[in-house]
GROMACS .gro file of C-alpha atoms in nm:
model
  295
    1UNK     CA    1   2.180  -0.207  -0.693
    2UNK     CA    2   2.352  -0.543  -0.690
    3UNK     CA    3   2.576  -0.420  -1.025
    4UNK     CA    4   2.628  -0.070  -0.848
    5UNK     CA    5   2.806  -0.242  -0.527
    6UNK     CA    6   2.976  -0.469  -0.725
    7UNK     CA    7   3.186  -0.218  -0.944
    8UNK     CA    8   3.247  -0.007  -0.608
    9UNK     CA    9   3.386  -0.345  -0.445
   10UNK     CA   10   3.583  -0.434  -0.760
   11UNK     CA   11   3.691  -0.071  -0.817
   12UNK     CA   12   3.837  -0.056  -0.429
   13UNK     CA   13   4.040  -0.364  -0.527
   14UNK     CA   14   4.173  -0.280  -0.811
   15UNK     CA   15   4.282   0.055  -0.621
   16UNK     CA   16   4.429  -0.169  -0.369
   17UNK     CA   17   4.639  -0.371  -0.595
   18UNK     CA   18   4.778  -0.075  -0.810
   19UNK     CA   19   4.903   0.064  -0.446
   20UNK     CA   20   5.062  -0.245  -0.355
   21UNK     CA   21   5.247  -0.207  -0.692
   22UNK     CA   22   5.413   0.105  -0.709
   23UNK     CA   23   5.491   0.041  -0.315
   24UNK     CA   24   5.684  -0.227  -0.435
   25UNK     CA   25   5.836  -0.083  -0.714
   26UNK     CA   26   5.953   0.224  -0.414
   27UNK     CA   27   5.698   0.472  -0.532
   28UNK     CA   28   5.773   0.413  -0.914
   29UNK     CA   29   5.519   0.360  -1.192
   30UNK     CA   30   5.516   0.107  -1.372
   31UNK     CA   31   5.635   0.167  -1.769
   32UNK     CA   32   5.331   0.317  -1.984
   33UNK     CA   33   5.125   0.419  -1.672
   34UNK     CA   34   5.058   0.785  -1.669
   35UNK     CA   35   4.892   0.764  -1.268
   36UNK     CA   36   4.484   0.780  -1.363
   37UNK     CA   37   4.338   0.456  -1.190
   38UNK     CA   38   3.998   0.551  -1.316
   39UNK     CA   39   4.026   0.611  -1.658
   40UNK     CA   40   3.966   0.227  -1.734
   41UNK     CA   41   3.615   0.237  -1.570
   42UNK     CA   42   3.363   0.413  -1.770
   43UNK     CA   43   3.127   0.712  -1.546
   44UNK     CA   44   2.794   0.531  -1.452
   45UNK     CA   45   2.469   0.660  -1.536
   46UNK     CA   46   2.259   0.828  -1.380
   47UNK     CA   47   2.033   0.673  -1.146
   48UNK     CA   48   1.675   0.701  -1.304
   49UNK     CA   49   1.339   0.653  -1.096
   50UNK     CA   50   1.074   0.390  -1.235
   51UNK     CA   51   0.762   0.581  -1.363
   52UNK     CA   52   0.424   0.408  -1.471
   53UNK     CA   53   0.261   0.464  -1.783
   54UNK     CA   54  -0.055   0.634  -1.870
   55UNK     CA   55  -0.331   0.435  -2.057
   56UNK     CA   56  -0.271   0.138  -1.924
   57UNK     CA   57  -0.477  -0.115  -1.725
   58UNK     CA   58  -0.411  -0.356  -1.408
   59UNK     CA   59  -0.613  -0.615  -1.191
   60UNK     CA   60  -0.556  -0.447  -0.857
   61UNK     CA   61  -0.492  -0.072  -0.695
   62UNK     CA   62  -0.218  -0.043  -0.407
   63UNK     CA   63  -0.220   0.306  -0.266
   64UNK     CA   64   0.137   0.248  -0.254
   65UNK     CA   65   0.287   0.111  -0.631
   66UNK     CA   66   0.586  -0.127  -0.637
   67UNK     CA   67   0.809  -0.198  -0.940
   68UNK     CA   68   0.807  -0.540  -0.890
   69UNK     CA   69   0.449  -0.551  -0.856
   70UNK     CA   70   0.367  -0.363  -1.138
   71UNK     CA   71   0.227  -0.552  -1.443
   72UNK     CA   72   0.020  -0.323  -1.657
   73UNK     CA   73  -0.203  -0.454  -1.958
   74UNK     CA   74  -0.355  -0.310  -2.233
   75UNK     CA   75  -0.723  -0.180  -2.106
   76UNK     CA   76  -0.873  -0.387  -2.415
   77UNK     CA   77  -0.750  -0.671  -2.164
   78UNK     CA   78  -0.928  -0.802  -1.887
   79UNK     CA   79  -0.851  -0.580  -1.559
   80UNK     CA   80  -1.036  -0.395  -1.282
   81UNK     CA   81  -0.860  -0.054  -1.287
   82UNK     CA   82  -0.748   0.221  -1.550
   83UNK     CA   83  -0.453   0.448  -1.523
   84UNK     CA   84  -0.602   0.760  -1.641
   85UNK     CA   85  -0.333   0.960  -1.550
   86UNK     CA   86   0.011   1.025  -1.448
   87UNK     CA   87   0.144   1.369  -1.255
   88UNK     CA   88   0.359   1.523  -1.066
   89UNK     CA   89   0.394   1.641  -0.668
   90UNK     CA   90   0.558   1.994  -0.730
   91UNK     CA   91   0.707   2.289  -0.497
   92UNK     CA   92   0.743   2.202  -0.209
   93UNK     CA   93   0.590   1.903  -0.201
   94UNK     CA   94   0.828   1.800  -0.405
   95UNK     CA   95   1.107   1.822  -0.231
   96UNK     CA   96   0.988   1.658   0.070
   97UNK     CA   97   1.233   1.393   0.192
   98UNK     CA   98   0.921   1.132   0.224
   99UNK     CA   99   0.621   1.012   0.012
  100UNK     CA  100   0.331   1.258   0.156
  101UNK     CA  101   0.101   1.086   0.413
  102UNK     CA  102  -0.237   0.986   0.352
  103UNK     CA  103  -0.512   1.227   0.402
  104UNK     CA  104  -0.208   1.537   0.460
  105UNK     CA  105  -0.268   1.883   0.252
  106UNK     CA  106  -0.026   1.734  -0.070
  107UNK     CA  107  -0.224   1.429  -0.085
  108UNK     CA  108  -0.514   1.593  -0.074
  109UNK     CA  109  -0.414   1.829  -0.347
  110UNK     CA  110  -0.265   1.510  -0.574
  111UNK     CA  111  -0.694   1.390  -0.511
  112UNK     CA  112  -0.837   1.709  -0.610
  113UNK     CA  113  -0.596   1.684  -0.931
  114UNK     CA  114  -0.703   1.350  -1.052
  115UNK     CA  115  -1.101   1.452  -0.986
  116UNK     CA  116  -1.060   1.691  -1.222
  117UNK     CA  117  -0.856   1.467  -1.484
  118UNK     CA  118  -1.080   1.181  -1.439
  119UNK     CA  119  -1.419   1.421  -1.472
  120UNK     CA  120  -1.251   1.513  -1.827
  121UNK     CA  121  -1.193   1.137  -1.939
  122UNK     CA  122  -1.485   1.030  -1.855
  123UNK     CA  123  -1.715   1.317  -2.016
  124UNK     CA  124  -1.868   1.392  -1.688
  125UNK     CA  125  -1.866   1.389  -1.332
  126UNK     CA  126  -1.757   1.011  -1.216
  127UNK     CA  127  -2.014   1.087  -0.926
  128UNK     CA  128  -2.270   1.056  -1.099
  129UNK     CA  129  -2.237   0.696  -1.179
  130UNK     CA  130  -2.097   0.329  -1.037
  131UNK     CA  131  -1.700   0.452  -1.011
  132UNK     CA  132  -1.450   0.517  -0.791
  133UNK     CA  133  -1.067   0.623  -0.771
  134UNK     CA  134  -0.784   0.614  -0.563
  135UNK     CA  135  -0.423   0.793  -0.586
  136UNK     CA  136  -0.122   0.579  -0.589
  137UNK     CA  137   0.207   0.675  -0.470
  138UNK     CA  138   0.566   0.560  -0.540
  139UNK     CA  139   0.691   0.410  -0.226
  140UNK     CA  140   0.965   0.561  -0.008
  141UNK     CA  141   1.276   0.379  -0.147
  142UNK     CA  142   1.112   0.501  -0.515
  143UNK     CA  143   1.106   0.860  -0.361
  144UNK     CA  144   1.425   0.861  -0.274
  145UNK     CA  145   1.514   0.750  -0.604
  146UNK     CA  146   1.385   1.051  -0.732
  147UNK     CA  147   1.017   0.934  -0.833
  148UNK     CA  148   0.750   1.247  -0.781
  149UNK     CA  149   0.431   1.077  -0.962
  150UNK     CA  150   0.110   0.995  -0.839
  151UNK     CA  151  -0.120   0.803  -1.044
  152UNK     CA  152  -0.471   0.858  -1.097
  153UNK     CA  153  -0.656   0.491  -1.039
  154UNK     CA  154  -1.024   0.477  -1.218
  155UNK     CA  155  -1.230   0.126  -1.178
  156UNK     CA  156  -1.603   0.089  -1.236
  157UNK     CA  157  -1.841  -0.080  -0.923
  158UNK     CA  158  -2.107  -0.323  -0.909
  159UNK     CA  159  -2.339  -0.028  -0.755
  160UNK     CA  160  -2.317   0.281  -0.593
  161UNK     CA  161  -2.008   0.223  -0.317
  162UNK     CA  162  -1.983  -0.117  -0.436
  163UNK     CA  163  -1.694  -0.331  -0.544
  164UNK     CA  164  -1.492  -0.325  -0.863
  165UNK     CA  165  -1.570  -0.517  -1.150
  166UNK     CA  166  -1.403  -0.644  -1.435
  167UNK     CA  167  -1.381  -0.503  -1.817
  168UNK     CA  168  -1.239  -0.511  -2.129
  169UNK     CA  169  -1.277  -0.169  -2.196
  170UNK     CA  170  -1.124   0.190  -2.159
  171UNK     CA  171  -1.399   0.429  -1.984
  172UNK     CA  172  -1.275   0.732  -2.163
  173UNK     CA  173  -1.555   0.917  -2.248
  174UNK     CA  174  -1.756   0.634  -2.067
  175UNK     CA  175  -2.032   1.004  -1.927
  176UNK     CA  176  -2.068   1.132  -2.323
  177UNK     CA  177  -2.284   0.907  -2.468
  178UNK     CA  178  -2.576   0.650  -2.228
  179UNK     CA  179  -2.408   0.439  -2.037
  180UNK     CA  180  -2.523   0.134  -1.778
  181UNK     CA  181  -2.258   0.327  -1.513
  182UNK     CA  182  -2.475   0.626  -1.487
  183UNK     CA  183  -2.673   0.618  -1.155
  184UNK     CA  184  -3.088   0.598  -1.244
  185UNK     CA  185  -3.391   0.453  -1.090
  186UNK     CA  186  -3.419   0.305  -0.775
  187UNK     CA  187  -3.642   0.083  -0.567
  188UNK     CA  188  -3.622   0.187  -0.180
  189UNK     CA  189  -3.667  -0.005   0.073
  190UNK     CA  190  -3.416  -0.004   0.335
  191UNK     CA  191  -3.192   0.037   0.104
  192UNK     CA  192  -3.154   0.136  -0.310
  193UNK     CA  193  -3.198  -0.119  -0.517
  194UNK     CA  194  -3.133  -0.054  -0.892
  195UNK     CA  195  -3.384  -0.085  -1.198
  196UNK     CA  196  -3.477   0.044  -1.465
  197UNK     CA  197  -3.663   0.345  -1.502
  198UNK     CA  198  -3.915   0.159  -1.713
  199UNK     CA  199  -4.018  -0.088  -1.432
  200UNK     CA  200  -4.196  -0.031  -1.136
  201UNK     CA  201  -3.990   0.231  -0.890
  202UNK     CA  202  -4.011   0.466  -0.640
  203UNK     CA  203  -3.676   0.694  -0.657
  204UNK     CA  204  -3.418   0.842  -0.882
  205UNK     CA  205  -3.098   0.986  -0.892
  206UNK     CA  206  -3.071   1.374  -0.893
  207UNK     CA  207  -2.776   1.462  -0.898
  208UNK     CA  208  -2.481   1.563  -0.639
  209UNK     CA  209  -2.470   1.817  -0.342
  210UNK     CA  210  -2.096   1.929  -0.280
  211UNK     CA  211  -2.044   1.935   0.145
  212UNK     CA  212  -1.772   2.184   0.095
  213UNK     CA  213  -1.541   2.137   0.395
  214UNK     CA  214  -1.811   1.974   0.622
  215UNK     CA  215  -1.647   1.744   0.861
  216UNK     CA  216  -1.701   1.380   0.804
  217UNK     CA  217  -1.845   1.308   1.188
  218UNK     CA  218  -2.068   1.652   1.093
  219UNK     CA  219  -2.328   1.436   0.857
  220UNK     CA  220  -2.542   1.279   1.109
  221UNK     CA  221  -2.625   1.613   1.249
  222UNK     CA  222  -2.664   1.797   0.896
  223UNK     CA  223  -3.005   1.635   0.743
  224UNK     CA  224  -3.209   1.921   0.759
  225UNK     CA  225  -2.948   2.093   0.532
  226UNK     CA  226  -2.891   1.769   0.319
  227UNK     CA  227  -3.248   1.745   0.283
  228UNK     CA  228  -3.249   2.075   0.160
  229UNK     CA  229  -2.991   2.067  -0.062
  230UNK     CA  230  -3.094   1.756  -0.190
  231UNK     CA  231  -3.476   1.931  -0.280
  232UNK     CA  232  -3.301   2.228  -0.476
  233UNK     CA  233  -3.140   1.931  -0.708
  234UNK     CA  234  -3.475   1.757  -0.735
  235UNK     CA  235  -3.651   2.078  -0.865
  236UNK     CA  236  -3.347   2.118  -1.089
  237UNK     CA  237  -3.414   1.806  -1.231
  238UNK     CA  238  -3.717   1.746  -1.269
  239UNK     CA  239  -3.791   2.140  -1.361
  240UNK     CA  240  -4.076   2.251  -1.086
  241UNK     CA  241  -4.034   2.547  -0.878
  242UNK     CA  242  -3.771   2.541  -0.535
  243UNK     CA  243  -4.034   2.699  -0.313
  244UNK     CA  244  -4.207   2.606  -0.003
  245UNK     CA  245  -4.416   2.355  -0.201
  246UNK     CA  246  -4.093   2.142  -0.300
  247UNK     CA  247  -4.126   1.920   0.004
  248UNK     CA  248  -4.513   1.841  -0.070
  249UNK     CA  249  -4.354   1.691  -0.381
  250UNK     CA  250  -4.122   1.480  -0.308
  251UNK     CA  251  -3.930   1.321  -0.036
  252UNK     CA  252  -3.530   1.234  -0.086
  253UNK     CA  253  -3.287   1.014  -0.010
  254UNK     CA  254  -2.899   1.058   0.029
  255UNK     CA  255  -2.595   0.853   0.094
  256UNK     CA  256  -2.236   0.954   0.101
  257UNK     CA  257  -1.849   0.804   0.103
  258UNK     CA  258  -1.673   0.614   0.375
  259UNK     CA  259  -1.473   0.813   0.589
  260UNK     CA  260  -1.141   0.738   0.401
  261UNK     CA  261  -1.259   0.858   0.075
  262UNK     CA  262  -1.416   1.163   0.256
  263UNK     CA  263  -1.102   1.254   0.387
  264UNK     CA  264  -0.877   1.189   0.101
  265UNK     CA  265  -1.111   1.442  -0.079
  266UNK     CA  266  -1.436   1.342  -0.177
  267UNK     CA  267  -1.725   1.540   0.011
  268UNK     CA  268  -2.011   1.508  -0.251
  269UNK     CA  269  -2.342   1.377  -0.129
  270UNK     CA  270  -2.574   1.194  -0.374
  271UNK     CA  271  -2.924   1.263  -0.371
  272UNK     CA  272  -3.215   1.092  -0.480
  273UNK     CA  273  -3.658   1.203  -0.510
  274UNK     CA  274  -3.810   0.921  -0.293
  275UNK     CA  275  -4.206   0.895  -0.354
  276UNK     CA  276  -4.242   0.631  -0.088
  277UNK     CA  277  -4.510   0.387  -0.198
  278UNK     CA  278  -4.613   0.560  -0.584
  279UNK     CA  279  -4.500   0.331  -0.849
  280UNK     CA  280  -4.301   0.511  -1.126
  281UNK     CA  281  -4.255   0.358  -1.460
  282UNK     CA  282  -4.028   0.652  -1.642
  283UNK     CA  283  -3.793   0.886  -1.531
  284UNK     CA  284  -3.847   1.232  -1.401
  285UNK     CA  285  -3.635   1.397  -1.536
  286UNK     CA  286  -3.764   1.717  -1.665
  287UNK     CA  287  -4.124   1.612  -1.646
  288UNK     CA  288  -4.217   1.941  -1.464
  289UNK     CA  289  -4.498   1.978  -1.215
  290UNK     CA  290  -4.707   1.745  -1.405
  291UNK     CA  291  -4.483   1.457  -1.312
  292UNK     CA  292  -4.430   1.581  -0.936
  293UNK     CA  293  -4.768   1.699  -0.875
  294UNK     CA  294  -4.806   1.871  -0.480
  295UNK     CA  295  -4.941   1.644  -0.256
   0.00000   0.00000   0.00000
């Protein structure tokens, strides 16, 4: 902006002077000038917005993304979150004269976009294990520059709703092959505690129930309906009937997002078979009704 003002200020001047010279001269131009005051300054360019760049890696997420804050590295680098990608606010989002608000309809669209993009790098639903991902915008001077992006922000956690953690590694494709991210077996307590399925546990990860457009202060009052959602998974996974017998089986356990990421977008509900005090050495999965006997 600084070089911008400057040539406007210098540009007035020079105007200035040139009409102080042919008032002087009583309205005559001076030899050799044919009258075009401009044609010594060369058109400027076009003002272009900053844009950040796919595939690239950074220490820190900002909901709202500064130029001069901006210091991607390459994701083979040590950093906490992944770009995975880079779109576009169209119709008439677009042409909104300011960035769209969190949790407002085009925000939540922008979310729903990068859940699907970030299902497809990773090879699976990012649900389903230790992530999380936020949508940056360009801030309001950058939108009225003309920027229209949103980025899509992946990081990996320390444990389900955890905090980010540091790698030197992409997680494209991170779901298509066994990975330490995906959720698995559990110790509960009071709360999950992670393990491996070959030690001594009591629960397991079963997969996740979609709430749909359930409001956020809804949950408390939904648990019969979680419950039973969560049951249908646990038969799903484990391959025994979803019949009246399911809850002789097994009991569950469920946690979901903050508030915040609930209403930027996220409404799935994890669920998890809870035996209570039986000690599990393997997982369930598809172990039938000889694993998950009635009791």
């Amino acid at each position: 902006m600084r070089e911008v003002i400057g040539r406007r200020v210098a540009g007035v001047v020079l105007v200035a002077a040139a009409l102080l010279a042919t008032s002087a001269c009583g309205g005559q131009l001076p030899a050799g000038a044919d009258g075009d005051l401009t044609n010594q300054w060369p058109a400027m360019p076009a003002a272009q917005s900053w844009r950040p760049e796919e595939a690239k890696c950074d220490d820190g997420f900002r909901d709202v993304s500064y130029r001069s804050s901006y210091k991607p590295v390459e994701c083979d680098q040590s950093h906490t979150y992944e770009t995975v990608a880079v779109a576009d606010f169209t119709g008439e989002a677009a042409s909104r004269t300011t960035v769209p608000s969190e949790g407002s309809p085009d925000m939540r669209a922008a979310w729903a976009d990068c859940d699907k993009r970030i299902t497809d790098f990773l090879g699976g639903d990012w649900r389903s294990g230790a992530l999380w991902f936020g949508v940056s915008v360009p801030s309001a001077a950058g939108w009225d520059g003309g920027a229209r992006w949103y980025r899509c922000e992946l990081t990996a956690l320390d444990g389900q709703y955890g905090d980010p953690v540091a790698r030197t590694a992409s997680l494209k494709g991170e779901f298509t092959k066994a990975s330490a991210l995906k959720f698995g077996c559990y110790q509960y307590g009071t709360r999950l505690v992670s393990t491996a399925c070959n030690k001594a546990h009591n629960a397991e990860f079963v997969g996740v129930w979609n709430a749909g457009g359930a409001a956020y202060s809804s949950l408390a009052g939904m648990k019969t309906r979680i419950a039973k959602e969560c049951r249908t998974l646990v038969a799903k996974f484990v391959k025994v009937p979803n019949d009246s017998n399911i809850s002789y089986r097994t009991g569950v356990v469920w946690n979901w997002p903050s508030k915040s990421d609930w209403e930027a977008g996220d409404h799935g509900v994890r669920c998890h078979l809870w035996l209570d005090k039986k000690k599990l050495t393997k997982s369930l999965r598809n172990g039938g009704t000889k694993v998950l006997p009635t009791n």
